[in-house]
Amino acid sequence: MTEYKEEQEMEIEALESILAHDFKEIHSSESGLNTSNPCFQITVTPQDDDLEESSIPPVQLGLVFSHTDNYPDEVPLLDVKSIRGIHVSDLTILKEKLEQEAAENIGMAMMYTLVSSAKDWLSEHYGQDDGDDYAEEETAKEDEVIIPHGEPVTLETFVAWRERYEAELALERAKLMPESALTAPKEKKLTGRQWFESGKARGTVVAAAQESDEEDDEDIDFEDDDFEDDEEDMLEHYLAEKSDARA
């Protein structure tokens, strides 16, 4: 048992030295392995001499393992997961391949051999060409633009729409407000109907009757159609004022 433990520790030290930041210890709950022994993850990327160190690899594999008590006379516990861009079906194939190679290497420290095998497999299945396809797909997603439908909006159409909208809004507000509120801000010339309803018409009629008895039978007739503003005329009038103000 002590010999196994020492050999396992030596292998871990060697992997840390060779793989550096690509090697790390993880908690057993993150590993997906059914064990209480220490668990480790190795980040594996395709072998590509043309790939610059600063470049982000198109795909990355997480090779997870844990030593059994009698390793290396037993195969280690293994699992693989995609860190970036690897299909689930490919993970199943790769795991079976690594487990088979582990069985062929019983009796010797084998983890670095398995890492090299995984790297070669990734290079074969996710080489430069596949990496370019993956990068193009990601770029296409980022550059995807939603194409609007309908008529294009220009400055002129927007201004016209806004003026009409404001006119309609003002008209709706005018319908809800009493006539006294509409005339309160400033003095305006009364319409025929407003003048008649205000009571001023009565005083004028009486004065006229006193001046001439011959006109007693004459009535002042105000037709509602003559003084009632049509809503459409009000709207057009408002738009015209807005247009003159902008000019």
Tab-separated table of C-alpha atoms in Angstrom:
chain	number	residue	atom	x	y	z
A	1	MET	CA	0.000	0.000	0.000
A	2	THR	CA	2.843	2.380	0.874
A	3	GLU	CA	4.609	1.641	-2.417
A	4	TYR	CA	1.451	2.434	-4.368
A	5	LYS	CA	1.008	5.659	-2.483
A	6	GLU	CA	4.560	6.800	-3.121
A	7	GLU	CA	4.334	5.990	-6.812
A	8	GLN	CA	1.063	7.888	-7.106
A	9	GLU	CA	2.546	10.946	-5.387
A	10	MET	CA	5.548	10.865	-7.696
A	11	GLU	CA	3.283	10.790	-10.733
A	12	ILE	CA	1.262	13.762	-9.449
A	13	GLU	CA	4.448	15.780	-8.923
A	14	ALA	CA	5.627	14.954	-12.443
A	15	LEU	CA	2.292	15.943	-13.984
A	16	GLU	CA	2.293	19.252	-12.073
A	17	SER	CA	5.787	20.018	-13.313
A	18	ILE	CA	5.086	19.115	-16.946
A	19	LEU	CA	1.537	20.437	-17.371
A	20	ALA	CA	1.773	23.473	-15.063
A	21	HIS	CA	-1.497	25.466	-15.153
A	22	ASP	CA	-3.238	22.763	-17.213
A	23	PHE	CA	-3.178	20.482	-14.179
A	24	LYS	CA	-5.217	21.078	-11.026
A	25	GLU	CA	-6.772	19.233	-8.118
A	26	ILE	CA	-10.557	19.371	-7.873
A	27	HIS	CA	-13.084	18.350	-5.257
A	28	SER	CA	-14.514	14.853	-5.613
A	29	SER	CA	-18.016	16.337	-5.989
A	30	GLU	CA	-16.872	18.150	-9.157
A	31	SER	CA	-15.176	15.146	-10.670
A	32	GLY	CA	-18.181	12.948	-11.393
A	33	LEU	CA	-16.194	10.025	-10.025
A	34	ASN	CA	-17.422	7.773	-7.240
A	35	THR	CA	-14.461	8.042	-4.907
A	36	SER	CA	-13.204	9.776	-1.792
A	37	ASN	CA	-9.587	9.818	-3.019
A	38	PRO	CA	-8.034	13.016	-4.381
A	39	CYS	CA	-9.316	13.931	-7.859
A	40	PHE	CA	-7.514	15.857	-10.568
A	41	GLN	CA	-8.362	17.498	-13.888
A	42	ILE	CA	-6.058	17.970	-16.858
A	43	THR	CA	-6.966	20.466	-19.567
A	44	VAL	CA	-6.207	18.963	-22.985
A	45	THR	CA	-6.185	20.851	-26.297
A	46	PRO	CA	-5.454	19.654	-29.862
A	47	GLN	CA	-1.825	19.485	-30.895
A	48	ASP	CA	-1.326	22.425	-33.271
A	49	ASP	CA	2.097	23.884	-33.949
A	50	ASP	CA	0.592	26.847	-35.829
A	51	LEU	CA	-1.552	27.913	-32.872
A	52	GLU	CA	-0.043	30.882	-31.045
A	53	GLU	CA	0.235	30.690	-27.277
A	54	SER	CA	-1.972	33.767	-26.848
A	55	SER	CA	-4.716	32.317	-29.071
A	56	ILE	CA	-7.796	30.677	-27.581
A	57	PRO	CA	-7.951	27.015	-28.697
A	58	PRO	CA	-11.134	26.092	-30.569
A	59	VAL	CA	-11.817	23.081	-28.335
A	60	GLN	CA	-10.737	22.044	-24.848
A	61	LEU	CA	-11.149	18.757	-23.031
A	62	GLY	CA	-11.187	18.140	-19.292
A	63	LEU	CA	-9.579	14.778	-18.485
A	64	VAL	CA	-10.601	13.883	-14.936
A	65	PHE	CA	-8.937	11.052	-13.018
A	66	SER	CA	-8.360	9.612	-9.564
A	67	HIS	CA	-5.942	6.952	-8.450
A	68	THR	CA	-7.339	3.742	-7.059
A	69	ASP	CA	-5.701	2.217	-3.995
A	70	ASN	CA	-3.650	-0.262	-6.070
A	71	TYR	CA	-2.809	2.027	-9.010
A	72	PRO	CA	-0.807	1.486	-11.260
A	73	ASP	CA	-1.646	-2.216	-10.953
A	74	GLU	CA	-5.249	-1.132	-11.496
A	75	VAL	CA	-6.702	1.249	-14.025
A	76	PRO	CA	-7.423	4.738	-12.659
A	77	LEU	CA	-10.934	6.120	-12.449
A	78	LEU	CA	-11.447	8.208	-15.581
A	79	ASP	CA	-13.957	10.691	-16.979
A	80	VAL	CA	-13.921	13.274	-19.757
A	81	LYS	CA	-15.932	16.468	-20.137
A	82	SER	CA	-16.092	19.266	-22.649
A	83	ILE	CA	-14.650	22.579	-21.556
A	84	ARG	CA	-15.220	24.083	-25.000
A	85	GLY	CA	-16.660	22.857	-28.289
A	86	ILE	CA	-16.640	19.034	-27.963
A	87	HIS	CA	-19.740	17.041	-28.858
A	88	VAL	CA	-21.257	14.698	-26.271
A	89	SER	CA	-21.101	11.726	-28.640
A	90	ASP	CA	-17.368	12.317	-29.138
A	91	LEU	CA	-16.814	12.357	-25.384
A	92	THR	CA	-18.299	8.861	-25.101
A	93	ILE	CA	-16.024	7.571	-27.856
A	94	LEU	CA	-12.923	9.171	-26.355
A	95	LYS	CA	-13.647	7.844	-22.857
A	96	GLU	CA	-13.921	4.296	-24.156
A	97	LYS	CA	-10.642	4.727	-26.033
A	98	LEU	CA	-8.797	5.987	-22.946
A	99	GLU	CA	-10.179	3.231	-20.717
A	100	GLN	CA	-8.986	0.646	-23.233
A	101	GLU	CA	-5.505	2.169	-23.339
A	102	ALA	CA	-5.417	2.288	-19.526
A	103	ALA	CA	-6.125	-1.433	-19.411
A	104	GLU	CA	-3.217	-2.013	-21.829
A	105	ASN	CA	-0.799	-0.049	-19.623
A	106	ILE	CA	-1.486	-1.668	-16.238
A	107	GLY	CA	1.663	-1.906	-14.156
A	108	MET	CA	3.107	1.470	-15.069
A	109	ALA	CA	2.277	5.128	-14.433
A	110	MET	CA	0.062	5.905	-17.398
A	111	MET	CA	-1.615	9.301	-16.956
A	112	TYR	CA	0.769	11.270	-19.157
A	113	THR	CA	0.402	8.572	-21.831
A	114	LEU	CA	-3.367	8.972	-21.670
A	115	VAL	CA	-3.019	12.764	-21.917
A	116	SER	CA	-0.893	12.410	-25.064
A	117	SER	CA	-3.418	9.977	-26.536
A	118	ALA	CA	-6.293	12.391	-25.836
A	119	LYS	CA	-4.335	15.262	-27.407
A	120	ASP	CA	-3.695	13.232	-30.579
A	121	TRP	CA	-7.359	12.216	-30.772
A	122	LEU	CA	-8.470	15.842	-30.495
A	123	SER	CA	-6.016	16.878	-33.196
A	124	GLU	CA	-7.424	14.209	-35.502
A	125	HIS	CA	-11.090	15.057	-34.891
A	126	TYR	CA	-10.862	18.767	-34.022
A	127	GLY	CA	-7.845	19.924	-35.971
A	128	GLN	CA	-7.259	23.296	-37.614
A	129	ASP	CA	-10.063	22.877	-40.160
A	130	ASP	CA	-12.639	21.968	-37.538
A	131	GLY	CA	-11.347	24.771	-35.344
A	132	ASP	CA	-11.856	27.259	-38.164
A	133	ASP	CA	-15.427	26.024	-38.655
A	134	TYR	CA	-16.114	26.422	-34.951
A	135	ALA	CA	-14.633	29.931	-34.926
A	136	GLU	CA	-16.728	30.881	-37.966
A	137	GLU	CA	-19.891	29.640	-36.238
A	138	GLU	CA	-19.116	31.704	-33.134
A	139	THR	CA	-18.366	34.773	-35.251
A	140	ALA	CA	-21.607	34.318	-37.188
A	141	LYS	CA	-23.560	34.224	-33.927
A	142	GLU	CA	-21.899	37.428	-32.717
A	143	ASP	CA	-22.424	39.204	-36.043
A	144	GLU	CA	-26.040	38.120	-36.445
A	145	VAL	CA	-28.174	41.194	-37.076
A	146	ILE	CA	-31.921	41.373	-36.717
A	147	ILE	CA	-33.329	42.763	-39.966
A	148	PRO	CA	-36.292	45.055	-39.333
A	149	HIS	CA	-39.438	44.685	-41.401
A	150	GLY	CA	-41.687	47.391	-42.803
A	151	GLU	CA	-40.936	50.832	-44.192
A	152	PRO	CA	-37.584	52.380	-43.273
A	153	VAL	CA	-37.764	55.272	-40.848
A	154	THR	CA	-36.287	58.565	-42.018
A	155	LEU	CA	-36.013	61.911	-40.271
A	156	GLU	CA	-38.849	63.346	-42.348
A	157	THR	CA	-41.244	60.442	-41.729
A	158	PHE	CA	-40.440	60.435	-38.039
A	159	VAL	CA	-41.076	64.195	-37.670
A	160	ALA	CA	-44.350	63.894	-39.560
A	161	TRP	CA	-45.447	60.979	-37.425
A	162	ARG	CA	-44.494	62.767	-34.216
A	163	GLU	CA	-46.407	65.918	-35.165
A	164	ARG	CA	-49.521	63.977	-36.047
A	165	TYR	CA	-49.248	61.962	-32.858
A	166	GLU	CA	-48.931	65.144	-30.764
A	167	ALA	CA	-51.901	66.646	-32.595
A	168	GLU	CA	-54.060	63.603	-31.942
A	169	LEU	CA	-52.976	63.600	-28.318
A	170	ALA	CA	-53.843	67.283	-27.936
A	171	LEU	CA	-57.218	66.672	-29.547
A	172	GLU	CA	-58.014	63.840	-27.174
A	173	ARG	CA	-57.070	66.004	-24.204
A	174	ALA	CA	-59.268	68.829	-25.522
A	175	LYS	CA	-62.262	66.485	-25.607
A	176	LEU	CA	-61.821	65.668	-21.933
A	177	MET	CA	-61.337	69.274	-20.741
A	178	PRO	CA	-64.189	71.753	-20.055
A	179	GLU	CA	-64.390	74.791	-22.312
A	180	SER	CA	-63.570	77.104	-19.404
A	181	ALA	CA	-60.238	75.296	-18.922
A	182	LEU	CA	-59.398	75.637	-22.577
A	183	THR	CA	-59.913	79.437	-22.533
A	184	ALA	CA	-58.391	80.061	-19.079
A	185	PRO	CA	-54.681	80.506	-20.021
A	186	LYS	CA	-55.197	83.506	-22.279
A	187	GLU	CA	-57.896	85.649	-23.787
A	188	LYS	CA	-59.237	84.262	-27.018
A	189	LYS	CA	-61.935	85.390	-29.373
A	190	LEU	CA	-65.123	83.555	-28.534
A	191	THR	CA	-66.790	81.451	-31.133
A	192	GLY	CA	-70.407	82.184	-31.996
A	193	ARG	CA	-71.622	79.365	-29.854
A	194	GLN	CA	-69.425	80.308	-26.878
A	195	TRP	CA	-70.509	83.967	-27.160
A	196	PHE	CA	-74.177	82.967	-27.244
A	197	GLU	CA	-73.910	80.556	-24.281
A	198	SER	CA	-71.908	83.023	-22.172
A	199	GLY	CA	-74.934	85.304	-21.730
A	200	LYS	CA	-73.393	88.240	-23.558
A	201	ALA	CA	-75.651	87.565	-26.473
A	202	ARG	CA	-78.732	88.165	-24.333
A	203	GLY	CA	-77.553	91.659	-23.309
A	204	THR	CA	-76.827	92.565	-26.918
A	205	VAL	CA	-80.246	91.336	-28.061
A	206	VAL	CA	-82.028	93.397	-25.362
A	207	ALA	CA	-80.078	96.551	-26.270
A	208	ALA	CA	-80.867	96.106	-29.913
A	209	ALA	CA	-84.573	95.691	-29.109
A	210	GLN	CA	-84.599	98.960	-27.180
A	211	GLU	CA	-83.066	100.928	-30.046
A	212	SER	CA	-85.521	99.774	-32.679
A	213	ASP	CA	-89.020	98.499	-32.069
A	214	GLU	CA	-89.237	97.546	-35.713
A	215	GLU	CA	-86.742	94.719	-35.153
A	216	ASP	CA	-88.571	93.169	-32.191
A	217	ASP	CA	-89.612	90.170	-34.179
A	218	GLU	CA	-86.132	89.455	-35.477
A	219	ASP	CA	-84.271	86.588	-33.823
A	220	ILE	CA	-80.577	85.961	-33.734
A	221	ASP	CA	-80.151	82.540	-35.194
A	222	PHE	CA	-76.890	80.752	-34.655
A	223	GLU	CA	-76.485	77.449	-36.367
A	224	ASP	CA	-74.342	74.925	-34.451
A	225	ASP	CA	-72.831	73.847	-37.717
A	226	ASP	CA	-71.489	77.356	-38.252
A	227	PHE	CA	-69.489	77.433	-35.003
A	228	GLU	CA	-68.766	73.863	-34.044
A	229	ASP	CA	-65.261	72.953	-35.077
A	230	ASP	CA	-64.851	69.712	-36.853
A	231	GLU	CA	-62.234	67.414	-35.250
A	232	GLU	CA	-60.456	66.834	-38.503
A	233	ASP	CA	-60.165	70.599	-39.136
A	234	MET	CA	-58.756	71.082	-35.649
A	235	LEU	CA	-56.187	68.361	-36.313
A	236	GLU	CA	-55.121	69.848	-39.633
A	237	HIS	CA	-54.939	73.323	-38.064
A	238	TYR	CA	-52.691	72.011	-35.294
A	239	LEU	CA	-50.391	70.307	-37.784
A	240	ALA	CA	-50.155	73.500	-39.819
A	241	GLU	CA	-49.171	75.526	-36.754
A	242	LYS	CA	-46.518	72.937	-35.860
A	243	SER	CA	-45.137	73.088	-39.401
A	244	ASP	CA	-45.001	76.922	-39.352
A	245	ALA	CA	-43.285	76.918	-35.967
A	246	ARG	CA	-40.633	74.466	-37.188
A	247	ALA	CA	-40.039	76.575	-40.305
